[in-house]
mmCIF file of C-alpha atoms in Angstrom:
data_model
loop_
_atom_site.group_PDB
_atom_site.id
_atom_site.type_symbol
_atom_site.label_atom_id
_atom_site.label_comp_id
_atom_site.label_asym_id
_atom_site.label_seq_id
_atom_site.Cartn_x
_atom_site.Cartn_y
_atom_site.Cartn_z
ATOM 1 C CA ASP A 97 -22.444 12.558 9.596
ATOM 2 C CA GLY A 98 -21.676 10.864 6.531
ATOM 3 C CA GLY A 99 -19.107 8.655 5.781
ATOM 4 C CA ILE A 100 -18.465 4.774 5.940
ATOM 5 C CA THR A 101 -18.145 2.482 8.411
ATOM 6 C CA GLN A 102 -15.705 -1.023 8.986
ATOM 7 C CA SER A 103 -16.242 -3.227 11.961
ATOM 8 C CA PRO A 104 -14.944 -4.654 13.606
ATOM 9 C CA LYS A 105 -11.211 -3.031 14.029
ATOM 10 C CA TYR A 106 -9.597 -6.448 14.339
ATOM 11 C CA LEU A 107 -10.529 -9.846 13.358
ATOM 12 C CA PHE A 108 -9.112 -13.218 14.410
ATOM 13 C CA ARG A 109 -9.819 -16.435 12.792
ATOM 14 C CA LYS A 110 -10.176 -19.519 13.571
ATOM 15 C CA GLU A 111 -8.375 -22.680 11.781
ATOM 16 C CA GLY A 112 -11.458 -23.616 8.562
ATOM 17 C CA GLN A 113 -14.074 -21.074 10.755
ATOM 18 C CA ASN A 114 -15.519 -18.261 7.791
ATOM 19 C CA VAL A 115 -16.070 -14.739 9.236
ATOM 20 C CA THR A 116 -17.540 -11.509 8.039
ATOM 21 C CA LEU A 117 -16.776 -8.393 8.067
ATOM 22 C CA SER A 118 -19.033 -5.290 7.803
ATOM 23 C CA CYS A 119 -18.625 -2.824 5.890
ATOM 24 C CA GLU A 120 -21.627 0.346 5.793
ATOM 25 C CA GLN A 121 -21.498 3.629 3.690
ATOM 26 C CA ASN A 122 -24.377 6.519 4.438
ATOM 27 C CA LEU A 123 -23.545 8.728 1.154
ATOM 28 C CA ASN A 124 -26.104 7.665 -1.469
ATOM 29 C CA HIS A 125 -22.949 5.828 -3.502
ATOM 30 C CA ASP A 126 -23.896 2.460 -5.883
ATOM 31 C CA ALA A 127 -20.369 1.110 -5.892
ATOM 32 C CA MET A 128 -18.770 -0.455 -3.527
ATOM 33 C CA TYR A 129 -15.341 -2.149 -3.429
ATOM 34 C CA TRP A 130 -13.339 -4.644 -0.972
ATOM 35 C CA TYR A 131 -9.802 -4.686 -1.352
ATOM 36 C CA ARG A 132 -7.025 -7.236 0.333
ATOM 37 C CA GLN A 133 -3.539 -5.018 1.213
ATOM 38 C CA ASP A 134 -0.670 -7.564 2.770
ATOM 39 C CA PRO A 135 2.209 -5.594 4.102
ATOM 40 C CA GLY A 136 4.529 -3.092 2.090
ATOM 41 C CA GLN A 137 2.484 -4.022 -0.579
ATOM 42 C CA GLY A 138 -1.162 -1.742 -2.659
ATOM 43 C CA LEU A 139 -4.325 -2.802 -2.943
ATOM 44 C CA ARG A 140 -5.639 -6.221 -4.629
ATOM 45 C CA LEU A 141 -9.497 -6.302 -5.691
ATOM 46 C CA ILE A 142 -11.642 -8.473 -4.349
ATOM 47 C CA TYR A 143 -14.932 -7.841 -5.354
ATOM 48 C CA TYR A 144 -16.704 -5.115 -5.987
ATOM 49 C CA SER A 145 -20.515 -3.767 -7.017
ATOM 50 C CA GLN A 146 -22.525 -1.247 -8.852
ATOM 51 C CA ILE A 147 -25.537 -1.841 -8.261
ATOM 52 C CA VAL A 148 -28.113 -3.787 -5.014
ATOM 53 C CA ASN A 149 -28.370 -7.101 -5.954
ATOM 54 C CA ASP A 150 -24.873 -7.483 -7.969
ATOM 55 C CA PHE A 151 -21.192 -7.959 -7.922
ATOM 56 C CA GLN A 152 -18.175 -9.045 -10.113
ATOM 57 C CA LYS A 153 -14.755 -10.599 -8.374
ATOM 58 C CA GLY A 154 -11.843 -8.976 -8.667
ATOM 59 C CA ASP A 155 -8.902 -9.737 -9.175
ATOM 60 C CA ILE A 156 -8.364 -11.844 -6.318
ATOM 61 C CA ALA A 157 -11.750 -13.395 -5.657
ATOM 62 C CA GLU A 158 -11.179 -17.113 -4.667
ATOM 63 C CA GLY A 159 -11.832 -17.815 -1.063
ATOM 64 C CA TYR A 160 -13.816 -14.588 -0.735
ATOM 65 C CA SER A 161 -17.349 -14.604 -1.249
ATOM 66 C CA VAL A 162 -19.920 -11.681 -0.847
ATOM 67 C CA SER A 163 -23.761 -10.188 -1.013
ATOM 68 C CA ARG A 164 -25.228 -6.333 -1.555
ATOM 69 C CA GLU A 165 -29.284 -6.893 -0.706
ATOM 70 C CA LYS A 166 -29.474 -3.590 0.367
ATOM 71 C CA LYS A 167 -27.409 -0.829 -1.005
ATOM 72 C CA GLU A 168 -25.893 0.662 2.214
ATOM 73 C CA SER A 169 -23.862 -2.052 2.905
ATOM 74 C CA PHE A 170 -21.690 -4.699 1.559
ATOM 75 C CA PRO A 171 -20.568 -7.805 3.912
ATOM 76 C CA LEU A 172 -17.335 -10.079 2.376
ATOM 77 C CA THR A 173 -16.901 -13.009 4.041
ATOM 78 C CA VAL A 174 -13.668 -15.115 4.556
ATOM 79 C CA THR A 175 -14.287 -18.513 4.430
ATOM 80 C CA SER A 176 -12.404 -21.718 4.731
ATOM 81 C CA ALA A 177 -10.813 -21.575 1.546
ATOM 82 C CA GLN A 178 -8.403 -18.780 1.953
ATOM 83 C CA LYS A 179 -5.273 -20.318 2.844
ATOM 84 C CA ASN A 180 -3.424 -17.345 3.062
ATOM 85 C CA PRO A 181 -5.987 -14.702 4.674
ATOM 86 C CA THR A 182 -3.687 -12.529 7.250
ATOM 87 C CA ALA A 183 -3.908 -9.146 5.357
ATOM 88 C CA PHE A 184 -6.220 -5.878 6.487
ATOM 89 C CA TYR A 185 -8.974 -5.451 4.515
ATOM 90 C CA LEU A 186 -10.572 -2.034 2.849
ATOM 91 C CA CYS A 187 -14.204 -1.033 2.136
ATOM 92 C CA ALA A 188 -14.509 1.039 -0.375
ATOM 93 C CA SER A 189 -17.731 3.479 -1.669
ATOM 94 C CA SER A 190 -17.692 6.000 -5.079
ATOM 95 C CA ILE A 191 -20.710 7.171 -6.467
ATOM 96 C CA MET A 192 -19.996 5.153 -9.717
ATOM 97 C CA ALA A 193 -17.773 3.021 -11.298
ATOM 98 C CA LYS A 194 -14.501 5.193 -12.102
ATOM 99 C CA GLU A 195 -14.860 7.807 -9.900
ATOM 100 C CA THR A 196 -13.267 9.091 -6.699
ATOM 101 C CA GLN A 197 -13.808 5.686 -3.743
ATOM 102 C CA TYR A 198 -14.800 6.669 -0.239
ATOM 103 C CA PHE A 199 -12.853 4.383 2.151
ATOM 104 C CA GLY A 200 -13.684 3.397 5.688
ATOM 105 C CA PRO A 201 -10.961 2.757 8.224
ATOM 106 C CA GLY A 202 -10.260 -0.953 7.241
ATOM 107 C CA THR A 203 -10.372 -4.595 9.527
ATOM 108 C CA ARG A 204 -7.363 -6.438 10.355
ATOM 109 C CA LEU A 205 -7.840 -10.392 9.826
ATOM 110 C CA LEU A 206 -5.165 -12.434 11.712
ATOM 111 C CA VAL A 207 -5.304 -16.249 11.533
ATOM 112 C CA LEU A 208 -5.604 -17.589 15.596
ATOM 113 C CA SER B 162 -2.693 -6.817 -11.503
ATOM 114 C CA GLN B 163 -1.100 -3.866 -10.630
ATOM 115 C CA GLN B 164 -1.128 -1.221 -13.787
ATOM 116 C CA GLY B 165 0.634 1.477 -11.645
ATOM 117 C CA GLU B 166 3.672 1.100 -10.750
ATOM 118 C CA GLU B 167 5.248 4.591 -8.266
ATOM 119 C CA ASP B 168 8.723 6.181 -8.418
ATOM 120 C CA PRO B 169 10.462 6.335 -5.903
ATOM 121 C CA GLN B 170 9.638 2.586 -3.292
ATOM 122 C CA ALA B 171 10.565 5.320 -0.878
ATOM 123 C CA LEU B 172 11.527 9.242 -0.171
ATOM 124 C CA SER B 173 13.490 11.105 2.945
ATOM 125 C CA ILE B 174 13.159 14.766 3.063
ATOM 126 C CA GLN B 175 13.560 17.372 5.365
ATOM 127 C CA GLU B 176 10.453 19.767 6.151
ATOM 128 C CA GLY B 177 10.128 22.325 3.521
ATOM 129 C CA GLU B 178 11.640 20.772 0.672
ATOM 130 C CA ASN B 179 9.378 19.410 -2.302
ATOM 131 C CA ALA B 180 8.375 15.928 -2.795
ATOM 132 C CA THR B 181 8.113 14.278 -6.734
ATOM 133 C CA MET B 182 6.156 10.880 -6.569
ATOM 134 C CA ASN B 183 5.876 9.522 -10.261
ATOM 135 C CA CYS B 184 3.099 6.545 -11.701
ATOM 136 C CA SER B 185 3.524 5.022 -14.981
ATOM 137 C CA TYR B 186 0.860 3.043 -16.341
ATOM 138 C CA LYS B 187 0.798 0.061 -19.060
ATOM 139 C CA THR B 188 -3.341 1.063 -20.612
ATOM 140 C CA SER B 189 -5.126 3.474 -22.119
ATOM 141 C CA ILE B 190 -7.140 5.582 -18.978
ATOM 142 C CA ASN B 191 -9.986 7.394 -18.578
ATOM 143 C CA ASN B 192 -8.265 8.958 -15.770
ATOM 144 C CA LEU B 193 -5.680 8.773 -12.876
ATOM 145 C CA GLN B 194 -6.070 9.283 -9.376
ATOM 146 C CA TRP B 195 -3.886 9.316 -5.640
ATOM 147 C CA TYR B 196 -4.360 8.329 -2.891
ATOM 148 C CA ARG B 197 -2.706 9.051 0.441
ATOM 149 C CA GLN B 198 -2.575 6.684 3.782
ATOM 150 C CA ASN B 199 -1.821 6.867 7.024
ATOM 151 C CA SER B 200 -0.062 4.100 8.630
ATOM 152 C CA GLY B 201 -3.095 1.225 9.599
ATOM 153 C CA ARG B 202 -5.341 2.995 8.464
ATOM 154 C CA GLY B 203 -7.946 3.567 5.116
ATOM 155 C CA LEU B 204 -7.048 5.660 2.164
ATOM 156 C CA VAL B 205 -8.122 8.837 1.305
ATOM 157 C CA HIS B 206 -8.202 10.941 -2.197
ATOM 158 C CA LEU B 207 -5.974 13.445 -2.989
ATOM 159 C CA ILE B 208 -6.965 14.745 -6.383
ATOM 160 C CA LEU B 209 -8.267 12.985 -9.931
ATOM 161 C CA ILE B 210 -7.210 14.207 -13.238
ATOM 162 C CA ARG B 211 -8.570 13.482 -16.144
ATOM 163 C CA SER B 212 -7.144 11.980 -19.067
ATOM 164 C CA ASN B 213 -7.577 14.831 -21.443
ATOM 165 C CA GLU B 214 -5.998 17.326 -18.962
ATOM 166 C CA ARG B 215 -2.185 18.011 -18.005
ATOM 167 C CA GLU B 216 -2.289 19.522 -14.786
ATOM 168 C CA LYS B 217 -3.692 19.326 -12.031
ATOM 169 C CA HIS B 218 -3.271 21.845 -8.485
ATOM 170 C CA SER B 219 -5.198 20.935 -5.253
ATOM 171 C CA GLY B 220 -3.754 23.237 -2.470
ATOM 172 C CA ARG B 221 0.618 22.472 -1.883
ATOM 173 C CA LEU B 222 -0.460 19.175 -4.767
ATOM 174 C CA ARG B 223 0.261 18.923 -7.896
ATOM 175 C CA VAL B 224 -0.253 16.528 -10.632
ATOM 176 C CA THR B 225 0.636 16.409 -13.917
ATOM 177 C CA LEU B 226 -0.392 13.665 -16.939
ATOM 178 C CA ASP B 227 1.182 12.521 -19.434
ATOM 179 C CA THR B 228 -0.852 10.300 -21.602
ATOM 180 C CA SER B 229 2.128 9.765 -24.458
ATOM 181 C CA LYS B 230 4.279 8.249 -21.327
ATOM 182 C CA LYS B 231 1.316 6.824 -19.469
ATOM 183 C CA SER B 232 3.213 8.438 -16.542
ATOM 184 C CA SER B 233 2.390 10.834 -14.357
ATOM 185 C CA SER B 234 3.264 12.934 -11.030
ATOM 186 C CA LEU B 235 2.842 14.112 -7.404
ATOM 187 C CA LEU B 236 3.887 16.816 -6.511
ATOM 188 C CA ILE B 237 3.683 18.063 -2.214
ATOM 189 C CA THR B 238 5.594 21.332 -1.806
ATOM 190 C CA ALA B 239 5.946 22.788 0.626
ATOM 191 C CA SER B 240 6.083 19.448 2.977
ATOM 192 C CA ARG B 241 4.993 19.180 6.697
ATOM 193 C CA ALA B 242 6.200 16.409 8.803
ATOM 194 C CA ALA B 243 1.887 15.887 8.649
ATOM 195 C CA ASP B 244 2.796 14.708 5.124
ATOM 196 C CA THR B 245 4.325 11.478 6.099
ATOM 197 C CA ALA B 246 2.171 8.669 4.719
ATOM 198 C CA SER B 247 2.164 6.478 1.714
ATOM 199 C CA TYR B 248 1.114 7.483 -1.777
ATOM 200 C CA PHE B 249 -0.824 5.431 -4.147
ATOM 201 C CA CYS B 250 -1.833 6.101 -7.852
ATOM 202 C CA ALA B 251 -4.818 4.446 -8.898
ATOM 203 C CA THR B 252 -5.813 3.867 -12.758
ATOM 204 C CA ALA B 253 -9.670 3.464 -13.972
ATOM 205 C CA GLY B 254 -9.487 2.149 -17.491
ATOM 206 C CA GLU B 255 -11.395 3.062 -20.687
ATOM 207 C CA GLY B 256 -12.847 -0.108 -20.530
ATOM 208 C CA GLY B 257 -14.063 -2.192 -17.199
ATOM 209 C CA ASN B 258 -15.045 -0.160 -14.862
ATOM 210 C CA LYS B 259 -12.533 -0.576 -11.449
ATOM 211 C CA LEU B 260 -9.374 1.319 -10.522
ATOM 212 C CA THR B 261 -6.121 -0.949 -10.515
ATOM 213 C CA PHE B 262 -4.023 0.481 -7.574
ATOM 214 C CA GLY B 263 0.278 0.974 -7.967
ATOM 215 C CA THR B 264 2.068 0.054 -4.816
ATOM 216 C CA GLY B 265 2.688 3.031 -3.316
ATOM 217 C CA THR B 266 5.083 5.396 -2.454
ATOM 218 C CA GLN B 267 6.451 5.725 1.239
ATOM 219 C CA LEU B 268 6.777 9.086 2.303
ATOM 220 C CA LYS B 269 8.494 10.228 5.129
ATOM 221 C CA VAL B 270 9.683 14.175 5.980
ATOM 222 C CA GLU B 271 11.350 14.714 8.961
ATOM 223 C CA LEU B 272 11.807 17.241 11.553
#
């Protein structure tokens, strides 16, 4: 069963805490992406990676960090420097840049 | 930065009617894609149209692209209640390696 998974579905963050969102794909895609979606809004790109051990900042990278140690995995850490982290986070992958993206089900991050 | 702007922001129609939503963008593109999002879910890819194509069909979906006007439209024919969702256009610029998403059109199809 090929696809892209995200966990957890819901995540609660306390003030000053770093939290990590998981994204895994078994589609053998080279490119992976993280987006943030606020209520009633479109998607804004946080980070993307076109190949293992390489990634680039998107439009709103401040307060976030990523790693790409394996082709299948692209975790996102929301750091304490991100002052307004409450949002819906979507991970996606594509066979190469600019082509069709396949999305995971998303993680909703809430602040306690 | 948001490159694509969808119009209208919201659309409410009766089942069986056609739904048309539009997307305008600002810079030259390699391709334009349409996605659908059900409430609280991830996005699902619908159709991709390249800059050298003018029209594309997939089932009840018809997409047109006018690069001279920097605009695209998505037509859903014979709509169903299950088509209720948000629809986003996304553009892949000639330069760069990413998609830029618009703000979406919320479609409601009523029985």
